XYZ file of C-alpha atoms in Angstrom:
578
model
C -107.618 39.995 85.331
C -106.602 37.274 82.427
C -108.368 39.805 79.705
C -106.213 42.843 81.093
C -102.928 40.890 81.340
C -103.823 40.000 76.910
C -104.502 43.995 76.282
C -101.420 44.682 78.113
C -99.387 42.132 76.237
C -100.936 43.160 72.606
C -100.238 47.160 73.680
C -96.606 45.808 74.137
C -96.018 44.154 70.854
C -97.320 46.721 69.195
C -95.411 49.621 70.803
C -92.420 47.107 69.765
C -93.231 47.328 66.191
C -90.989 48.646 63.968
C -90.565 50.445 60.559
C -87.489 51.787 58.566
C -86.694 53.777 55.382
C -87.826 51.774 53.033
C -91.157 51.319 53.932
C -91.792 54.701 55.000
C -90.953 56.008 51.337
C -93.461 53.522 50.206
C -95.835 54.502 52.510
C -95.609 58.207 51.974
C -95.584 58.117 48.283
C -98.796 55.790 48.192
C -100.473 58.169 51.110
C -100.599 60.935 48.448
C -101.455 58.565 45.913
C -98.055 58.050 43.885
C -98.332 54.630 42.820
C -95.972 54.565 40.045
C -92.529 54.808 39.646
C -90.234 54.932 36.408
C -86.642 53.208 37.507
C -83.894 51.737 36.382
C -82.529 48.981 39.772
C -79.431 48.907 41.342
C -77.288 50.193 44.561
C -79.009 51.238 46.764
C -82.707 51.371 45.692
C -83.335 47.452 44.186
C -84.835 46.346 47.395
C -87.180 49.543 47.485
C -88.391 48.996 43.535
C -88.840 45.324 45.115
C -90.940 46.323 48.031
C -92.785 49.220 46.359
C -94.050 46.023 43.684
C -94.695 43.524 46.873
C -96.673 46.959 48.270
C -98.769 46.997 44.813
C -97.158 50.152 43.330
C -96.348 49.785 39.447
C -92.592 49.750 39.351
C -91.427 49.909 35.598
C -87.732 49.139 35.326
C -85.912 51.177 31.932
C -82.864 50.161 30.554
C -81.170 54.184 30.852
C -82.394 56.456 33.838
C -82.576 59.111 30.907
C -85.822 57.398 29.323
C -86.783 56.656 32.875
C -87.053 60.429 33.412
C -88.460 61.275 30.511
C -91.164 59.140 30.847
C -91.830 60.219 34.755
C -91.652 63.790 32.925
C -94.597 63.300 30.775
C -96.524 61.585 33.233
C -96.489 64.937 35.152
C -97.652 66.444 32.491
C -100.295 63.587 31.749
C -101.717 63.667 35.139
C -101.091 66.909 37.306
C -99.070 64.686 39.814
C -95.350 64.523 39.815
C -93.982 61.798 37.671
C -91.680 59.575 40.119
C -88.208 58.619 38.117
C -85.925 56.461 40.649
C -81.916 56.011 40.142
C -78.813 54.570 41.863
C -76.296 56.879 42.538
C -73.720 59.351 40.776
C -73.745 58.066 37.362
C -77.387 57.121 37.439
C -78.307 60.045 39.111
C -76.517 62.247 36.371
C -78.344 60.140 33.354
C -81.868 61.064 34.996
C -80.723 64.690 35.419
C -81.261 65.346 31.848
C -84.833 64.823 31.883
C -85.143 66.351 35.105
C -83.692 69.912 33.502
C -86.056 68.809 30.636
C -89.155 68.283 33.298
C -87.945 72.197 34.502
C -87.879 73.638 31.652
C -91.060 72.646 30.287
C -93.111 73.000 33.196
C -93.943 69.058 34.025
C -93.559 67.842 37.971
C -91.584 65.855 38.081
C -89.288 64.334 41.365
C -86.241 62.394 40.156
C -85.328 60.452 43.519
C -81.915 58.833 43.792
C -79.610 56.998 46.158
C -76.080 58.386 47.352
C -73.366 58.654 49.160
C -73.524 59.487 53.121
C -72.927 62.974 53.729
C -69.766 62.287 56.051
C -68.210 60.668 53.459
C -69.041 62.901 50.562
C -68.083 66.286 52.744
C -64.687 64.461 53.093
C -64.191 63.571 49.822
C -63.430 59.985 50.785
C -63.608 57.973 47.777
C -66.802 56.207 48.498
C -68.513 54.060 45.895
C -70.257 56.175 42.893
C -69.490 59.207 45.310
C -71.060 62.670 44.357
C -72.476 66.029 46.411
C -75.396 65.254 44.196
C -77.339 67.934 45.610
C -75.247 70.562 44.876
C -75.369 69.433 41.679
C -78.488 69.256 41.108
C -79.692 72.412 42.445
C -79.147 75.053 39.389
C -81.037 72.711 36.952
C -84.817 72.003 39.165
C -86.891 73.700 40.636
C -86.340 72.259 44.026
C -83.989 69.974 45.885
C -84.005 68.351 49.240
C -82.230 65.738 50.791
C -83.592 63.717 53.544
C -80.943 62.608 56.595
C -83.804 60.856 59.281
C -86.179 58.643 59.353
C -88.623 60.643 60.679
C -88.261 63.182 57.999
C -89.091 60.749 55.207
C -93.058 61.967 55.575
C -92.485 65.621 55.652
C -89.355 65.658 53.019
C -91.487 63.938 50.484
C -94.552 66.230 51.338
C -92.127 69.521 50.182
C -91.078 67.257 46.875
C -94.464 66.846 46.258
C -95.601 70.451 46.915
C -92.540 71.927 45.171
C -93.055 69.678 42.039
C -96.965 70.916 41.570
C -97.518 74.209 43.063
C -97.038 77.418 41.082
C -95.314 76.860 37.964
C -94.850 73.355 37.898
C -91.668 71.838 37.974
C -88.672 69.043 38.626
C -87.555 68.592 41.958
C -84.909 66.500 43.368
C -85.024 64.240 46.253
C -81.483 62.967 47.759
C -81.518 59.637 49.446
C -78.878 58.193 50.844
C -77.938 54.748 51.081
C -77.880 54.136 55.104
C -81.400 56.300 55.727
C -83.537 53.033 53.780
C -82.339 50.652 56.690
C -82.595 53.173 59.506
C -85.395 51.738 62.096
C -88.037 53.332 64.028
C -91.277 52.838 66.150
C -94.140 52.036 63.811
C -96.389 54.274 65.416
C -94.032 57.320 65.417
C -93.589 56.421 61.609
C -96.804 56.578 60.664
C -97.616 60.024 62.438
C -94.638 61.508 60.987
C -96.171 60.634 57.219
C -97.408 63.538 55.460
C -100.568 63.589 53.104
C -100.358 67.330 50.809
C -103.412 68.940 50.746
C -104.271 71.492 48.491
C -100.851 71.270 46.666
C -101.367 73.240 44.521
C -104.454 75.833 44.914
C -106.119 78.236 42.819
C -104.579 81.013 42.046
C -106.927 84.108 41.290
C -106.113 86.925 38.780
C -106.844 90.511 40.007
C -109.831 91.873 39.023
C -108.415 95.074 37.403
C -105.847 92.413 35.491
C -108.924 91.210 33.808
C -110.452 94.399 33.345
C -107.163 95.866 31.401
C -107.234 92.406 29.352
C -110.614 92.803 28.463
C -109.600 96.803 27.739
C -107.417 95.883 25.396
C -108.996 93.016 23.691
C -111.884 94.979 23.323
C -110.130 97.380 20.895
C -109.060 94.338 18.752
C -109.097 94.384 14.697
C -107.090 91.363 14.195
C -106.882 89.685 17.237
C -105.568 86.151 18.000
C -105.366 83.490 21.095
C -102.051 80.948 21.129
C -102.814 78.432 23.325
C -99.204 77.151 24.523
C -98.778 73.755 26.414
C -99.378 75.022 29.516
C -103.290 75.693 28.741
C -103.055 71.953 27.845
C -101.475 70.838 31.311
C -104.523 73.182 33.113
C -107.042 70.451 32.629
C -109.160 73.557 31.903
C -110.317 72.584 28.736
C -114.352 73.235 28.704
C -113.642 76.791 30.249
C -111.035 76.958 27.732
C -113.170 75.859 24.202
C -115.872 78.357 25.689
C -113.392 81.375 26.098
C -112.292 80.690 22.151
C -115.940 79.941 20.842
C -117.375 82.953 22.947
C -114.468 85.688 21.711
C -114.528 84.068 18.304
C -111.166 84.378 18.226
C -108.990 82.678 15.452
C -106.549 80.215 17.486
C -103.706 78.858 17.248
C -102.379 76.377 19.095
C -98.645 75.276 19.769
C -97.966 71.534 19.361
C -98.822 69.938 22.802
C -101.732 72.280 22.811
C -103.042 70.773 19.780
C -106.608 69.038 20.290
C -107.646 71.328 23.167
C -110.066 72.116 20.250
C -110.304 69.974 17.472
C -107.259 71.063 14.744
C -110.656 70.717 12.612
C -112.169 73.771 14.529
C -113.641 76.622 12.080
C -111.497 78.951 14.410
C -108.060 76.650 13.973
C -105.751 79.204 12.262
C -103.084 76.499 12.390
C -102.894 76.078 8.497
C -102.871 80.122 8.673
C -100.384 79.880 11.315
C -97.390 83.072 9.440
C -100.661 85.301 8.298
C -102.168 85.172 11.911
C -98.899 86.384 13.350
C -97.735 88.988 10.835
C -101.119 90.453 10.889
C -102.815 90.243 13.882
C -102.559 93.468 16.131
C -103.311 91.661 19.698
C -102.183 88.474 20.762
C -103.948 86.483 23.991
C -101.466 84.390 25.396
C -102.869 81.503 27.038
C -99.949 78.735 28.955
C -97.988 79.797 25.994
C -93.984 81.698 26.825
C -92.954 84.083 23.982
C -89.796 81.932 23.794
C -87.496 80.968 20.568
C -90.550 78.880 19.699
C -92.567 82.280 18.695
C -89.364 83.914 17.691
C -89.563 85.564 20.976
C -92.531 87.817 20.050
C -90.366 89.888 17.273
C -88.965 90.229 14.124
C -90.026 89.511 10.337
C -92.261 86.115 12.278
C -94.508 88.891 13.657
C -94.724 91.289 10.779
C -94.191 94.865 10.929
C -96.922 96.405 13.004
C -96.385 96.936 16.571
C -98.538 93.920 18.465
C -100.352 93.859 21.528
C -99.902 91.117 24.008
C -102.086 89.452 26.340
C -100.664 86.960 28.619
C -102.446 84.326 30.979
C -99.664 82.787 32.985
C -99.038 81.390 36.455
C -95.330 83.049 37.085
C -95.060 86.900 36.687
C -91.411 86.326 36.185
C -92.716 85.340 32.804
C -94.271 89.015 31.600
C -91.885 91.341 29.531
C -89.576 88.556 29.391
C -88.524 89.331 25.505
C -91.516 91.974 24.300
C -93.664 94.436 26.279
C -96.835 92.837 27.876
C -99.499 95.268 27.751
C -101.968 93.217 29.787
C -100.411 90.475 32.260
C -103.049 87.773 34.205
C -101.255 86.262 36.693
C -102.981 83.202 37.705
C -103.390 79.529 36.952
C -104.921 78.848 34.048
C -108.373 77.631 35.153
C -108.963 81.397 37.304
C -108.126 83.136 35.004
C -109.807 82.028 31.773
C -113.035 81.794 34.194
C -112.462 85.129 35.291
C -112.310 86.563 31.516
C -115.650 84.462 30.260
C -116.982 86.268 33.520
C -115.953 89.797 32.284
C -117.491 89.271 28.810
C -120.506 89.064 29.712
C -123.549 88.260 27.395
C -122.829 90.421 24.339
C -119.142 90.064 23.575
C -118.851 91.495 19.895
C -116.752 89.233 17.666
C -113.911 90.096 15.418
C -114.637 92.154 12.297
C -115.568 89.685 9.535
C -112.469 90.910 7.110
C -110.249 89.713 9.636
C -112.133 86.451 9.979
C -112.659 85.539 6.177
C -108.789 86.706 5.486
C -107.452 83.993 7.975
C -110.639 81.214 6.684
C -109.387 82.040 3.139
C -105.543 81.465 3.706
C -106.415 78.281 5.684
C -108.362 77.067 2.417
C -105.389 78.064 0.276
C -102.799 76.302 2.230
C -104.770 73.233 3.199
C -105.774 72.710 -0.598
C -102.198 73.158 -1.869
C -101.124 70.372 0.553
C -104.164 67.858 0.344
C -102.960 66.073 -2.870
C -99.269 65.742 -1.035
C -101.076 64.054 1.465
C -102.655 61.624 -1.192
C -99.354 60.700 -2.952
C -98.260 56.835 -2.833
C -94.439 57.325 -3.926
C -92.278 55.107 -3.666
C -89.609 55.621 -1.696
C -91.754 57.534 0.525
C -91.788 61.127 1.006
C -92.749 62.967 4.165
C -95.822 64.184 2.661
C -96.821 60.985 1.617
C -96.170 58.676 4.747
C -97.507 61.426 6.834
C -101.020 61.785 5.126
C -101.323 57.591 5.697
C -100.715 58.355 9.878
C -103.211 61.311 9.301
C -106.264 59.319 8.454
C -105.064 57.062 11.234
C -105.332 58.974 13.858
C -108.131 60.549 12.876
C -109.980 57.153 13.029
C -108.561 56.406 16.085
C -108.725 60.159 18.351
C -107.734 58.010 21.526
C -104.782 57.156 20.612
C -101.822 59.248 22.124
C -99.250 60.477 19.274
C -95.278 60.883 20.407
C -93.339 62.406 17.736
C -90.188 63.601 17.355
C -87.277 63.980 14.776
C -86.306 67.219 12.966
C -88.048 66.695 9.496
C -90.416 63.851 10.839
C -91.442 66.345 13.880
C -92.045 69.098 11.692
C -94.399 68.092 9.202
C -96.002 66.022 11.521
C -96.789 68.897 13.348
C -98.731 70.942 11.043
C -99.727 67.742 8.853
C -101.290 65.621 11.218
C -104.568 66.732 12.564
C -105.642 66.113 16.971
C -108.821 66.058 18.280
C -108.555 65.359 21.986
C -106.701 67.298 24.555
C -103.285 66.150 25.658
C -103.265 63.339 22.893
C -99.715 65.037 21.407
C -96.319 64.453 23.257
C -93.418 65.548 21.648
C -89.653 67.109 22.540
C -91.153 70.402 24.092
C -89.004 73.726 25.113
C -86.016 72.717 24.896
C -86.347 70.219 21.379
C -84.359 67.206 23.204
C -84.236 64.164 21.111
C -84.542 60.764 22.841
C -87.951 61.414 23.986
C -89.401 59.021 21.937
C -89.782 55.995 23.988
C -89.955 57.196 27.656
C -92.779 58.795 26.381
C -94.383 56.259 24.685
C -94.638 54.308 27.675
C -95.730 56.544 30.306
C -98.671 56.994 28.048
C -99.432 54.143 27.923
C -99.071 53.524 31.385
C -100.704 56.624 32.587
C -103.832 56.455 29.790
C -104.249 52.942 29.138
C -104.927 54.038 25.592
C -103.012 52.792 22.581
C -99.636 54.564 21.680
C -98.130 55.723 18.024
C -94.865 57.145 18.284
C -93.731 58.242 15.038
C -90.270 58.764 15.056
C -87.048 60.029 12.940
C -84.407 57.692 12.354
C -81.860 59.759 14.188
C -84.138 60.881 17.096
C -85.271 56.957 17.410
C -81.464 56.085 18.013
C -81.237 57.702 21.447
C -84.002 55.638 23.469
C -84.028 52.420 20.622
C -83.320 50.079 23.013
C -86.193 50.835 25.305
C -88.667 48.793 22.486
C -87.248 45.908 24.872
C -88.837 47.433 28.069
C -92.171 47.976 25.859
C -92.239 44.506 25.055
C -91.565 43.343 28.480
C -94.585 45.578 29.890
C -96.152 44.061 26.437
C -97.703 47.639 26.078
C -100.268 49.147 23.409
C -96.861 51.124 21.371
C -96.930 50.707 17.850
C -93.850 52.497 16.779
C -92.729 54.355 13.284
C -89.645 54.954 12.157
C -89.210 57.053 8.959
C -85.926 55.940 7.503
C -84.249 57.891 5.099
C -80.902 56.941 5.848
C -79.394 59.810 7.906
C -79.605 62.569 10.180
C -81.994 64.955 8.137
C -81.422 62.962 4.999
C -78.838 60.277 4.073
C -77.208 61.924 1.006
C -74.121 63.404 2.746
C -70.841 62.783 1.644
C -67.291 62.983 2.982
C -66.228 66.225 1.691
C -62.355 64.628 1.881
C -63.372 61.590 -0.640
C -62.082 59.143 3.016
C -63.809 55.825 4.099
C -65.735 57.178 6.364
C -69.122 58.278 5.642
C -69.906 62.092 6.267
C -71.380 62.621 9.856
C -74.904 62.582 9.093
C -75.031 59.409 7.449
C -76.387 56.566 9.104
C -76.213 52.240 7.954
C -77.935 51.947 4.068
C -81.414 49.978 4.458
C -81.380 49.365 8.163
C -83.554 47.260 9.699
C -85.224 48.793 12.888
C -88.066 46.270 12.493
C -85.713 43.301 13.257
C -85.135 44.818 17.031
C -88.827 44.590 17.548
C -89.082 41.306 16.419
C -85.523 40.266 18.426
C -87.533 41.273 21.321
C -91.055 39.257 20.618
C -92.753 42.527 18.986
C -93.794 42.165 15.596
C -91.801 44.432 12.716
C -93.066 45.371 9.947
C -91.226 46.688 6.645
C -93.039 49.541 4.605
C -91.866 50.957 1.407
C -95.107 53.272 0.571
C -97.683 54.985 2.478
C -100.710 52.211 1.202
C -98.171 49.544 3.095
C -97.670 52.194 5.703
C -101.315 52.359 6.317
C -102.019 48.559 6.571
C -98.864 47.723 8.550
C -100.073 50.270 11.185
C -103.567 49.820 11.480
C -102.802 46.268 11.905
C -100.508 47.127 15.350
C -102.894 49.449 16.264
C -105.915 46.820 16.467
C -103.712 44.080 17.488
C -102.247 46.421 20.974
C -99.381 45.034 20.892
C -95.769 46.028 20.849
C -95.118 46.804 17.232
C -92.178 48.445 15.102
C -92.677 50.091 11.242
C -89.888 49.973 9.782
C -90.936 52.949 7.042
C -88.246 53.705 3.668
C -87.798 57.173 3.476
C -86.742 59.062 0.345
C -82.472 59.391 1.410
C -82.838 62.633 -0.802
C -85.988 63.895 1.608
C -85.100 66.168 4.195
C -84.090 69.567 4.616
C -80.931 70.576 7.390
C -82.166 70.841 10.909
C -85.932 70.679 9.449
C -87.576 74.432 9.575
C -84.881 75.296 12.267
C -81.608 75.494 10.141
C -81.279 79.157 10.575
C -80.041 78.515 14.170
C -76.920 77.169 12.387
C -74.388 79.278 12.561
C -72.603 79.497 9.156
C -68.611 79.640 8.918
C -67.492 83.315 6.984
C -64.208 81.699 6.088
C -63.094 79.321 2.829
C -60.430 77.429 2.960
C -57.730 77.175 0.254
């Protein structure tokens, strides 16, 4: 009798137990194995960042939601799990909508979760603090947006952000949290049957057969053809089906820049240093993650030469085919199918391209990479582009672990074609849309996410939006050994003030700044190069030492060309003033 009166007592505690919001977010997001989340603290989510760390999730706190976002951003595209950036409301939620338009747009999942207002108050227009119909807002730039009003719909709400974020074309999604639902109480029990864990988020997706058959159709009557390989092909994970489809076809390649190191840039079948011959000449084009977007000059004009092109396009959304030129062979699939599904349909005897085209593209590779190589060497000083850029070269060809972040306008661009990758998914950079400020978030979600050492190389101008996040790398004391190319200016620092004023013309930027002093002001260590031999010691040291580390590297003010190899998107003024 004693023992039944003790079950009936424990049976009673525990159907008093209770839970609330804030553990049942915590819960849910470790049940489908989130443990990380990019934040910046405050009203009403510092107690959740607080429990989520006392729960053992990794809670890295920014200093602006925007880097925040970014960095959950690339961590989607790192991983194949949505990157988790956290924010307070209104304002907070509005600096993390940037990269969550950003996450969109390139195709990263991504769930940007922030606090708000409560919906009686916001409907009513109240005045309440930070008060916003975030959701509404929200909506037109992600993929997906929910907002969760109950308890009991924490599980399942999370399960569709998940879902949204990674199925089909991948995405942003936002998650709306109000304030009151993280105290709101329930049975323990109830709450942990009402948790969600996703299964198959995001499944296979198999082309048709007679898609592959019309691909292989058209390939087949190839004289010049050509594979892009487009960031998307990078996020697959498909990479051994991928390096078998190019070595089996024999296809030249070329790959965009976060595609780069799917194959080694070193690959006899890179056309990279080839990269305006391959598209003005080649006939069909195999499209592979890759969208036909300003970044390929939308598949026309004097980019792709005069002869009509074919076009072959592997992509997950059909929305995507026909979009700017005619597709004459859409796959619509994930990535993965479908490149299986052509190596399938090639069966044993696949003939390769005709030789001319082959030795054409081998010989304007040797050209071009010849006619740079002693560029590379130079040891000017002030330093050119050229010149500090060959130094990082041999670095990160030494090192092919190490993640590279780049961005700038004349520091992204040559860095692009000038540095060399070897490893899939080892280049991050500004993506679709070209944001600046992507620098740091970036940097430390790879970090993070990889555990491998980090080398963001960086224009002066493009380093200014997210500078102050070198603090949050040095409080996470992370592997980030960062490069700043300094010449003075936005795209150079030898503007003037056309009126003769004080004021320095609008591109200008501080005379000999000292970047490597915020590093240091922080407990990093700076470092202050003036030529690519100093440029090459001051790095490799960082790199072996794994700690937080800023370059401080003198650019040439007089290096730099207007909006890098963009400036035709300027639009030029018809009219002189008297």
């Amino acid at each position: 009798m004693s023992g039944d009166t003790e079950a009936d007592t424990e049976t009673g505690e525990d159907a008093g137990a209770l839970t609330d919001g804030f553990h049942l977010i915590i819960d849910a997001l470790k049940l489908n194995d989130i443990n990380t989340i990019y934040n910046v603290p405050g009203i009403p989510i510092t107690d959740l960042g607080r429990m989520m760390q006392a729960e053992g999730m990794r809670v890295l706190s920014f200093r602006h939601e925007q880097h925040a976002g970014y960095a959950a951003a690339i961590a989607g595209f790192l991983t194949k799990k949505p990157g988790i950036c956290m924010t307070v409301s209104a304002p907070g939620f509005l600096n993390g909508l940037t990269a969550l338009a950003h996450a969109t747009t390139n195709c990263f999942p991504m769930i940007l979760i922030s606090g708000s207002s409560e919906r009686e108050i916001v409907d009513l227009q109240q005045g309440d603090y930070e008060e916003m119909d975030q959701l509404a807002i929200a909506k037109p730039l992600c993929k997906a947006a929910y907002r969760i009003l109950h308890a009991e719909d924490i599980g399942i709400g999370i399960a569709r952000a998940i879902r949204a974020a990674v199925s089909g074309r991948p995405g942003g999604v936002y998650l709306d949290l109000p304030a009151k639902l993280l105290g709101q109480a329930m049975d323990a029990a109830a709450g942990e049957k009402s948790l969600v864990k996703v299964i198959d988020a995001a499944p296979a997706q198999l082309p048709a057969p007679d898609a592959v058959e019309r691909a292989l159709d058209v390939l087949k009557g190839a004289e010049r053809p050509l594979i892009i390989l487009g960031k998307g092909a990078a996020y697959a994970q498909a990479d051994d089906a991928i390096r078998a489809l190019v070595e089996k076809s024999g296809i030249p390649y070329l790959p965009m820049s976060m595609a780069k190191g799917l194959l080694p840039d070193t690959h006899p079948q890179s056309a990279g240093p080839a990269r305006s011959l391959v598209l003005k000449e080649a006939d069909v084009v195999v499209m592979i993650g890759a969208r036909l977007n300003w970044l390929l000059s939308h598949g026309k004009g004097k980019t792709w030469g005069a002869e009509p092109k074919k076009f072959v396009q592997i992509d997950i959304e059909p929305r995507e085919m026909d979009s700017n030129v005619e597709i004459a062979a859409p796959v619509v699939g994930d990535i993965g199918s479908c490149v299986q599904a052509l190596l399938g349909g090639m069966g044993e005897g696949w003939a390769k391209p005709p030789a001319a085209w082959t030795e054409a593209v081998n010989t304007k590779k040797e050209t071009n990479i010849a006619r740079m190589a002693p560029k590379l060497m130079n040891n000017n000083v002030p330093m050119d582009y050229q010149g500090a850029l060959g130094a990082l070269r041999g670095i990160i060809n030494e090192r092919p672990d190490a993640i590279l972040v780049n961005e700038g306008a004349n520091t992204l661009d040559f860095a692009r074609s000038i540095i060399d990758m070897h490893k899939p998914r080892k280049r991050l950079d500004v993506g679709t849309w070209g944001v600046m400020g992507i620098g740091m978030g970036q940097a430390i979600a790879a970090a993070v996410e990889t555990g491998h050492p980090v080398l963001a190389v960086e224009g002066d101008s493009a380093f200014g939006f997210s500078g102050m996040e070198i603090e949050t790398i040095c409080r996470y004391n992370l592997p980030i050994c960062v490069v700043v190319f300094n010449n003075g200016g936005i795209y150079r620092g030898t503007d003037v003030n056309p009126t003769g004023g004080a004021d320095v013309a609008t591109t200008v930027f501080v005379k000999d700044a000292r970047y490597d002093k915020m590093m240091e002001a922080f407990g990093g260590t700076g470092y202050y190069a003036t030529s690519p031999d100093e440029l090459r010691r001051a790095v490799n040291e960082a790199m072996d030492a794994g700690k937080p580390a800023l370059v401080n590297a003198v650019i040439d003010e007089n290096a730099g060309t207007e909006s890098g190899r963009i400036g035709n998107l300027n639009p030029q003024s018809v009219v002189k003033k008297k």
